[in-house]
Short mmCIF file of N, CA, C and O in Angstrom, two decimals:
data_model
loop_
_atom_site.label_atom_id
_atom_site.label_comp_id
_atom_site.label_asym_id
_atom_site.label_seq_id
_atom_site.Cartn_x
_atom_site.Cartn_y
_atom_site.Cartn_z
N UNK A 2 -15.31 -4.78 -18.16
CA UNK A 2 -15.90 -5.13 -16.76
C UNK A 2 -15.25 -4.48 -15.71
O UNK A 2 -13.95 -4.25 -15.82
N UNK A 3 -15.68 -3.93 -14.56
CA UNK A 3 -15.15 -3.14 -13.65
C UNK A 3 -14.20 -4.10 -12.87
O UNK A 3 -14.51 -5.19 -12.64
N UNK A 4 -13.01 -3.45 -12.40
CA UNK A 4 -12.29 -4.30 -11.43
C UNK A 4 -12.87 -4.71 -10.30
O UNK A 4 -13.88 -3.97 -9.74
N UNK A 5 -12.69 -5.96 -9.78
CA UNK A 5 -13.35 -6.37 -8.47
C UNK A 5 -13.04 -5.41 -7.27
O UNK A 5 -14.04 -5.14 -6.37
N UNK A 6 -11.97 -4.72 -7.29
CA UNK A 6 -11.83 -3.77 -6.05
C UNK A 6 -12.87 -2.53 -6.20
O UNK A 6 -13.24 -2.20 -5.10
N UNK A 7 -13.24 -2.24 -7.40
CA UNK A 7 -14.25 -1.15 -7.49
C UNK A 7 -15.45 -1.64 -6.91
O UNK A 7 -16.08 -0.87 -6.47
N UNK A 8 -15.89 -2.72 -7.35
CA UNK A 8 -17.18 -3.29 -6.95
C UNK A 8 -17.07 -3.49 -5.58
O UNK A 8 -18.18 -3.11 -4.85
N UNK A 9 -16.11 -3.92 -5.08
CA UNK A 9 -16.15 -4.00 -3.48
C UNK A 9 -16.12 -2.70 -2.77
O UNK A 9 -16.78 -2.78 -1.79
N UNK A 10 -15.66 -1.71 -3.38
CA UNK A 10 -15.83 -0.36 -2.94
C UNK A 10 -17.26 0.06 -3.02
O UNK A 10 -17.84 0.57 -1.73
N UNK A 11 -18.10 -0.28 -3.90
CA UNK A 11 -19.55 -0.03 -3.69
C UNK A 11 -20.14 -0.74 -2.72
O UNK A 11 -21.28 -0.34 -2.16
N UNK A 12 -19.78 -2.16 -2.48
CA UNK A 12 -20.47 -2.76 -1.40
C UNK A 12 -20.15 -2.37 0.01
O UNK A 12 -21.10 -2.16 0.59
N UNK A 13 -18.93 -1.83 0.22
CA UNK A 13 -18.60 -1.17 1.42
C UNK A 13 -19.40 0.10 1.58
O UNK A 13 -19.95 0.19 2.66
N UNK A 14 -19.46 0.89 0.63
CA UNK A 14 -20.12 2.07 0.53
C UNK A 14 -21.62 1.85 0.92
O UNK A 14 -22.34 2.54 1.72
N UNK A 15 -22.26 0.85 0.32
CA UNK A 15 -23.64 0.50 0.41
C UNK A 15 -23.84 -0.04 1.94
O UNK A 15 -24.83 0.31 2.45
N UNK A 16 -22.87 -0.82 2.66
CA UNK A 16 -22.80 -1.09 3.92
C UNK A 16 -22.65 -0.06 4.83
O UNK A 16 -22.71 -0.23 6.16
N UNK A 17 -22.40 1.24 4.42
CA UNK A 17 -22.15 2.31 5.37
C UNK A 17 -20.68 2.37 5.86
O UNK A 17 -20.26 3.21 6.71
N UNK A 18 -19.73 1.73 5.25
CA UNK A 18 -18.22 1.70 5.68
C UNK A 18 -17.60 2.43 4.66
O UNK A 18 -16.77 2.00 3.83
N UNK A 19 -17.57 3.81 4.62
CA UNK A 19 -16.93 4.58 3.65
C UNK A 19 -15.42 4.43 3.80
O UNK A 19 -14.74 4.73 2.85
N UNK A 20 -14.95 4.19 4.94
CA UNK A 20 -13.39 4.09 5.20
C UNK A 20 -12.84 2.88 4.14
O UNK A 20 -11.88 3.05 3.49
N UNK A 21 -13.55 1.73 4.32
CA UNK A 21 -13.13 0.66 3.44
C UNK A 21 -13.55 0.97 2.13
O UNK A 21 -12.75 0.41 1.05
N UNK A 22 -14.66 1.72 1.74
CA UNK A 22 -14.84 2.01 0.32
C UNK A 22 -13.69 2.82 -0.32
O UNK A 22 -13.23 2.55 -1.37
N UNK A 23 -13.18 3.77 0.45
CA UNK A 23 -12.19 4.59 -0.22
C UNK A 23 -10.89 3.71 -0.17
O UNK A 23 -10.40 3.84 -1.23
N UNK A 24 -10.67 2.80 0.52
CA UNK A 24 -9.34 1.93 0.36
C UNK A 24 -9.60 1.14 -0.74
O UNK A 24 -8.67 1.03 -1.59
N UNK A 25 -10.82 0.49 -0.92
CA UNK A 25 -11.04 -0.27 -2.32
C UNK A 25 -10.98 0.58 -3.43
O UNK A 25 -10.36 0.03 -4.41
N UNK A 26 -11.55 1.56 -3.50
CA UNK A 26 -11.47 2.49 -4.71
C UNK A 26 -10.07 2.95 -5.00
O UNK A 26 -9.49 3.07 -6.12
N UNK A 27 -9.26 3.18 -4.00
CA UNK A 27 -7.83 3.63 -4.16
C UNK A 27 -7.13 2.57 -4.69
O UNK A 27 -6.43 2.55 -5.65
N UNK A 28 -7.42 1.28 -4.21
CA UNK A 28 -6.71 0.05 -4.87
C UNK A 28 -7.04 -0.14 -6.23
O UNK A 28 -6.37 -0.51 -7.02
N UNK A 29 -8.40 0.07 -6.50
CA UNK A 29 -9.02 -0.06 -7.91
C UNK A 29 -8.16 0.94 -8.82
O UNK A 29 -7.78 0.61 -9.92
N UNK A 30 -8.16 2.16 -8.53
CA UNK A 30 -7.41 3.29 -9.15
C UNK A 30 -5.82 2.87 -9.38
O UNK A 30 -5.18 3.09 -10.30
N UNK A 31 -5.23 2.28 -8.31
CA UNK A 31 -3.88 2.05 -8.30
C UNK A 31 -3.78 0.71 -9.35
O UNK A 31 -2.66 0.76 -10.23
N UNK A 32 -4.51 -0.27 -9.21
CA UNK A 32 -4.46 -1.29 -10.02
C UNK A 32 -4.59 -1.09 -11.57
O UNK A 32 -4.10 -1.75 -12.53
N UNK A 33 -5.63 -0.19 -11.82
CA UNK A 33 -5.99 0.31 -13.21
C UNK A 33 -6.06 1.66 -13.25
O UNK A 33 -7.42 2.31 -13.12
N UNK A 34 -5.04 2.61 -13.39
CA UNK A 34 -5.14 3.96 -13.36
C UNK A 34 -6.02 4.69 -14.53
O UNK A 34 -6.34 5.73 -14.30
N UNK A 35 -6.38 3.85 -15.48
CA UNK A 35 -7.16 4.32 -16.41
C UNK A 35 -8.59 4.18 -16.38
O UNK A 35 -9.36 4.58 -17.09
N UNK A 36 -9.07 3.50 -15.17
CA UNK A 36 -10.40 3.44 -15.00
C UNK A 36 -10.97 4.57 -14.26
O UNK A 36 -10.95 4.68 -13.12
N UNK A 37 -11.54 5.40 -15.05
CA UNK A 37 -12.16 6.75 -14.62
C UNK A 37 -13.08 6.48 -13.47
O UNK A 37 -13.12 7.21 -12.47
N UNK A 38 -14.09 5.49 -13.52
CA UNK A 38 -15.16 5.54 -12.42
C UNK A 38 -14.45 5.27 -10.95
O UNK A 38 -15.08 5.98 -10.09
N UNK A 39 -13.21 4.73 -10.86
CA UNK A 39 -12.60 4.63 -9.58
C UNK A 39 -12.22 5.98 -9.07
O UNK A 39 -12.39 6.36 -8.01
N UNK A 40 -11.63 6.85 -9.89
CA UNK A 40 -11.24 8.21 -9.54
C UNK A 40 -12.56 8.95 -9.22
O UNK A 40 -12.51 9.87 -8.26
N UNK A 41 -13.54 8.91 -10.16
CA UNK A 41 -14.72 9.66 -9.89
C UNK A 41 -15.44 9.21 -8.52
O UNK A 41 -15.93 10.26 -7.77
N UNK A 42 -15.38 7.98 -8.19
CA UNK A 42 -16.05 7.61 -6.94
C UNK A 42 -15.38 8.18 -5.71
O UNK A 42 -15.92 8.64 -4.79
N UNK A 43 -13.99 8.19 -5.81
CA UNK A 43 -13.13 8.82 -4.73
C UNK A 43 -13.55 10.24 -4.62
O UNK A 43 -13.71 10.71 -3.51
N UNK A 44 -13.45 11.01 -5.73
CA UNK A 44 -13.74 12.56 -5.68
C UNK A 44 -15.12 12.82 -5.16
O UNK A 44 -15.23 13.53 -4.16
N UNK A 45 -16.17 11.95 -5.69
CA UNK A 45 -17.43 12.18 -5.10
C UNK A 45 -17.55 11.89 -3.56
O UNK A 45 -18.28 12.67 -2.98
N UNK A 46 -17.14 10.80 -3.09
CA UNK A 46 -17.14 10.48 -1.72
C UNK A 46 -16.40 11.53 -0.98
O UNK A 46 -16.88 11.87 0.17
N UNK A 47 -15.28 11.71 -1.25
CA UNK A 47 -14.58 12.93 -0.50
C UNK A 47 -15.26 14.12 -0.41
O UNK A 47 -15.27 14.89 0.59
N UNK A 48 -16.12 14.46 -1.55
CA UNK A 48 -16.89 15.59 -1.48
C UNK A 48 -17.91 15.53 -0.47
O UNK A 48 -18.22 16.36 0.36
N UNK A 49 -18.64 14.34 -0.46
CA UNK A 49 -19.62 14.31 0.48
C UNK A 49 -19.26 14.18 1.83
O UNK A 49 -19.99 14.35 2.73
N UNK A 50 -17.94 13.70 2.06
CA UNK A 50 -17.41 13.78 3.45
C UNK A 50 -16.74 15.07 3.95
O UNK A 50 -16.04 15.04 4.83
N UNK A 51 -16.93 16.03 3.07
CA UNK A 51 -16.32 17.38 3.36
C UNK A 51 -15.02 17.42 3.36
O UNK A 51 -14.44 17.90 4.27
N UNK A 52 -14.21 16.69 2.51
CA UNK A 52 -12.82 16.52 2.41
C UNK A 52 -12.44 17.26 1.12
O UNK A 52 -11.83 16.48 0.22
N UNK A 53 -12.36 18.44 0.82
CA UNK A 53 -12.14 18.94 -0.51
C UNK A 53 -10.74 18.84 -0.96
O UNK A 53 -10.40 18.62 -2.00
N UNK A 54 -9.68 18.88 0.07
CA UNK A 54 -8.38 18.73 -0.33
C UNK A 54 -8.10 17.24 -0.93
O UNK A 54 -7.44 16.99 -1.68
N UNK A 55 -8.87 16.35 -0.32
CA UNK A 55 -8.59 14.93 -0.69
C UNK A 55 -9.39 14.59 -2.10
O UNK A 55 -8.83 14.03 -2.83
N UNK A 56 -10.47 15.35 -2.20
CA UNK A 56 -11.09 15.30 -3.48
C UNK A 56 -10.15 15.86 -4.63
O UNK A 56 -10.26 15.22 -5.74
N UNK A 57 -9.59 17.08 -4.37
CA UNK A 57 -8.75 17.50 -5.34
C UNK A 57 -7.57 16.53 -5.55
O UNK A 57 -7.17 16.52 -6.85
N UNK A 58 -7.00 15.99 -4.71
CA UNK A 58 -5.99 15.03 -4.90
C UNK A 58 -6.29 14.06 -5.83
O UNK A 58 -5.69 13.48 -6.68
N UNK A 59 -7.47 13.52 -5.41
CA UNK A 59 -8.08 12.30 -6.30
C UNK A 59 -8.34 12.64 -7.76
O UNK A 59 -7.87 11.99 -8.49
N UNK A 60 -8.91 13.81 -7.99
CA UNK A 60 -9.07 14.14 -9.41
C UNK A 60 -7.71 14.49 -10.06
O UNK A 60 -7.79 14.23 -11.13
N UNK A 61 -6.96 15.10 -9.41
CA UNK A 61 -5.57 15.44 -10.08
C UNK A 61 -4.78 14.10 -10.33
O UNK A 61 -4.12 14.13 -11.32
N UNK A 62 -4.86 13.10 -9.32
CA UNK A 62 -4.26 11.93 -9.66
C UNK A 62 -4.81 11.21 -11.05
O UNK A 62 -4.09 10.65 -11.63
N UNK A 63 -6.30 11.40 -11.08
CA UNK A 63 -6.90 10.78 -12.21
C UNK A 63 -6.31 11.57 -13.54
O UNK A 63 -6.06 10.97 -14.59
N UNK A 64 -6.38 12.79 -13.39
CA UNK A 64 -5.81 13.64 -14.50
C UNK A 64 -4.42 13.46 -14.98
O UNK A 64 -4.17 13.65 -16.10
N UNK A 65 -3.68 13.00 -14.06
CA UNK A 65 -2.09 12.82 -14.31
C UNK A 65 -2.16 11.83 -15.36
O UNK A 65 -1.26 11.72 -16.09
N UNK A 66 -3.01 10.67 -15.23
CA UNK A 66 -2.85 9.55 -16.05
C UNK A 66 -3.83 9.81 -17.31
O UNK A 66 -3.50 9.23 -18.39
N UNK A 67 -4.89 10.48 -17.17
CA UNK A 67 -6.03 10.53 -17.99
C UNK A 67 -6.18 11.99 -18.27
O UNK A 67 -7.34 12.48 -18.00
N UNK A 68 -5.33 12.70 -18.82
CA UNK A 68 -5.45 14.34 -18.95
C UNK A 68 -6.49 14.75 -19.89
O UNK A 68 -7.22 15.86 -19.86
N UNK A 69 -7.12 13.94 -20.70
CA UNK A 69 -8.09 14.20 -21.74
C UNK A 69 -9.51 13.73 -21.16
O UNK A 69 -10.49 13.72 -21.88
N UNK A 70 -9.64 13.19 -19.97
CA UNK A 70 -10.88 12.72 -19.42
C UNK A 70 -11.82 13.99 -19.11
O UNK A 70 -11.60 14.86 -18.30
N UNK A 71 -12.98 14.02 -19.93
CA UNK A 71 -13.95 15.14 -19.69
C UNK A 71 -14.56 15.05 -18.40
O UNK A 71 -14.79 16.02 -17.62
N UNK A 72 -14.83 13.89 -17.77
CA UNK A 72 -15.50 13.67 -16.49
C UNK A 72 -14.54 14.10 -15.49
O UNK A 72 -15.05 14.95 -14.51
N UNK A 73 -13.22 13.87 -15.49
CA UNK A 73 -12.46 14.27 -14.50
C UNK A 73 -12.08 15.89 -14.46
O UNK A 73 -12.03 16.54 -13.52
N UNK A 74 -12.04 16.44 -15.79
CA UNK A 74 -11.89 17.85 -15.89
C UNK A 74 -12.97 18.47 -15.37
O UNK A 74 -12.93 19.53 -14.86
N UNK A 75 -14.22 17.97 -15.63
CA UNK A 75 -15.49 18.68 -15.08
C UNK A 75 -15.50 18.57 -13.50
O UNK A 75 -15.79 19.55 -13.01
N UNK A 76 -15.08 17.67 -13.01
CA UNK A 76 -15.01 17.56 -11.52
C UNK A 76 -13.84 18.59 -11.00
O UNK A 76 -14.33 19.38 -10.03
N UNK A 77 -12.80 18.74 -11.74
CA UNK A 77 -11.86 19.57 -11.25
C UNK A 77 -12.44 20.94 -11.41
O UNK A 77 -11.98 21.93 -10.51
N UNK A 78 -13.00 21.39 -12.34
CA UNK A 78 -13.65 22.55 -12.53
C UNK A 78 -14.54 22.98 -11.46
O UNK A 78 -14.63 24.02 -10.75
N UNK A 79 -15.47 21.99 -11.07
CA UNK A 79 -16.35 22.13 -9.88
C UNK A 79 -15.79 22.40 -8.60
O UNK A 79 -16.03 23.28 -7.81
N UNK A 80 -14.58 21.63 -8.40
CA UNK A 80 -13.87 21.82 -7.17
C UNK A 80 -12.97 23.14 -6.99
O UNK A 80 -13.21 23.59 -6.01
N UNK A 81 -12.63 23.63 -8.19
CA UNK A 81 -11.97 24.82 -8.17
C UNK A 81 -12.89 26.09 -8.05
O UNK A 81 -12.44 27.15 -7.58
N UNK A 82 -14.07 25.81 -8.33
CA UNK A 82 -15.09 26.94 -8.04
C UNK A 82 -15.41 27.17 -6.65
O UNK A 82 -15.96 28.32 -6.32
N UNK A 83 -15.19 26.32 -5.81
CA UNK A 83 -15.57 26.35 -4.34
C UNK A 83 -14.57 27.19 -3.53
O UNK A 83 -13.57 27.52 -3.77
#
């Protein structure tokens, strides 16, 4: 089951409040660093907001905890190609 902070992030994002969505997803990643979808949500939103440095920071934070995550490794590869 997804952490409540993760679901709250999607609610904020759906309402157009990306600043609050980022805060919620960061909280979710902090509370459960092994929850890959929280890291992915941050990476993807930072990309959409044209914040590549923050996207890289988010993917690297996820990989620090989950170095074998194929999803995070794939996002890192995509970011490094840019």
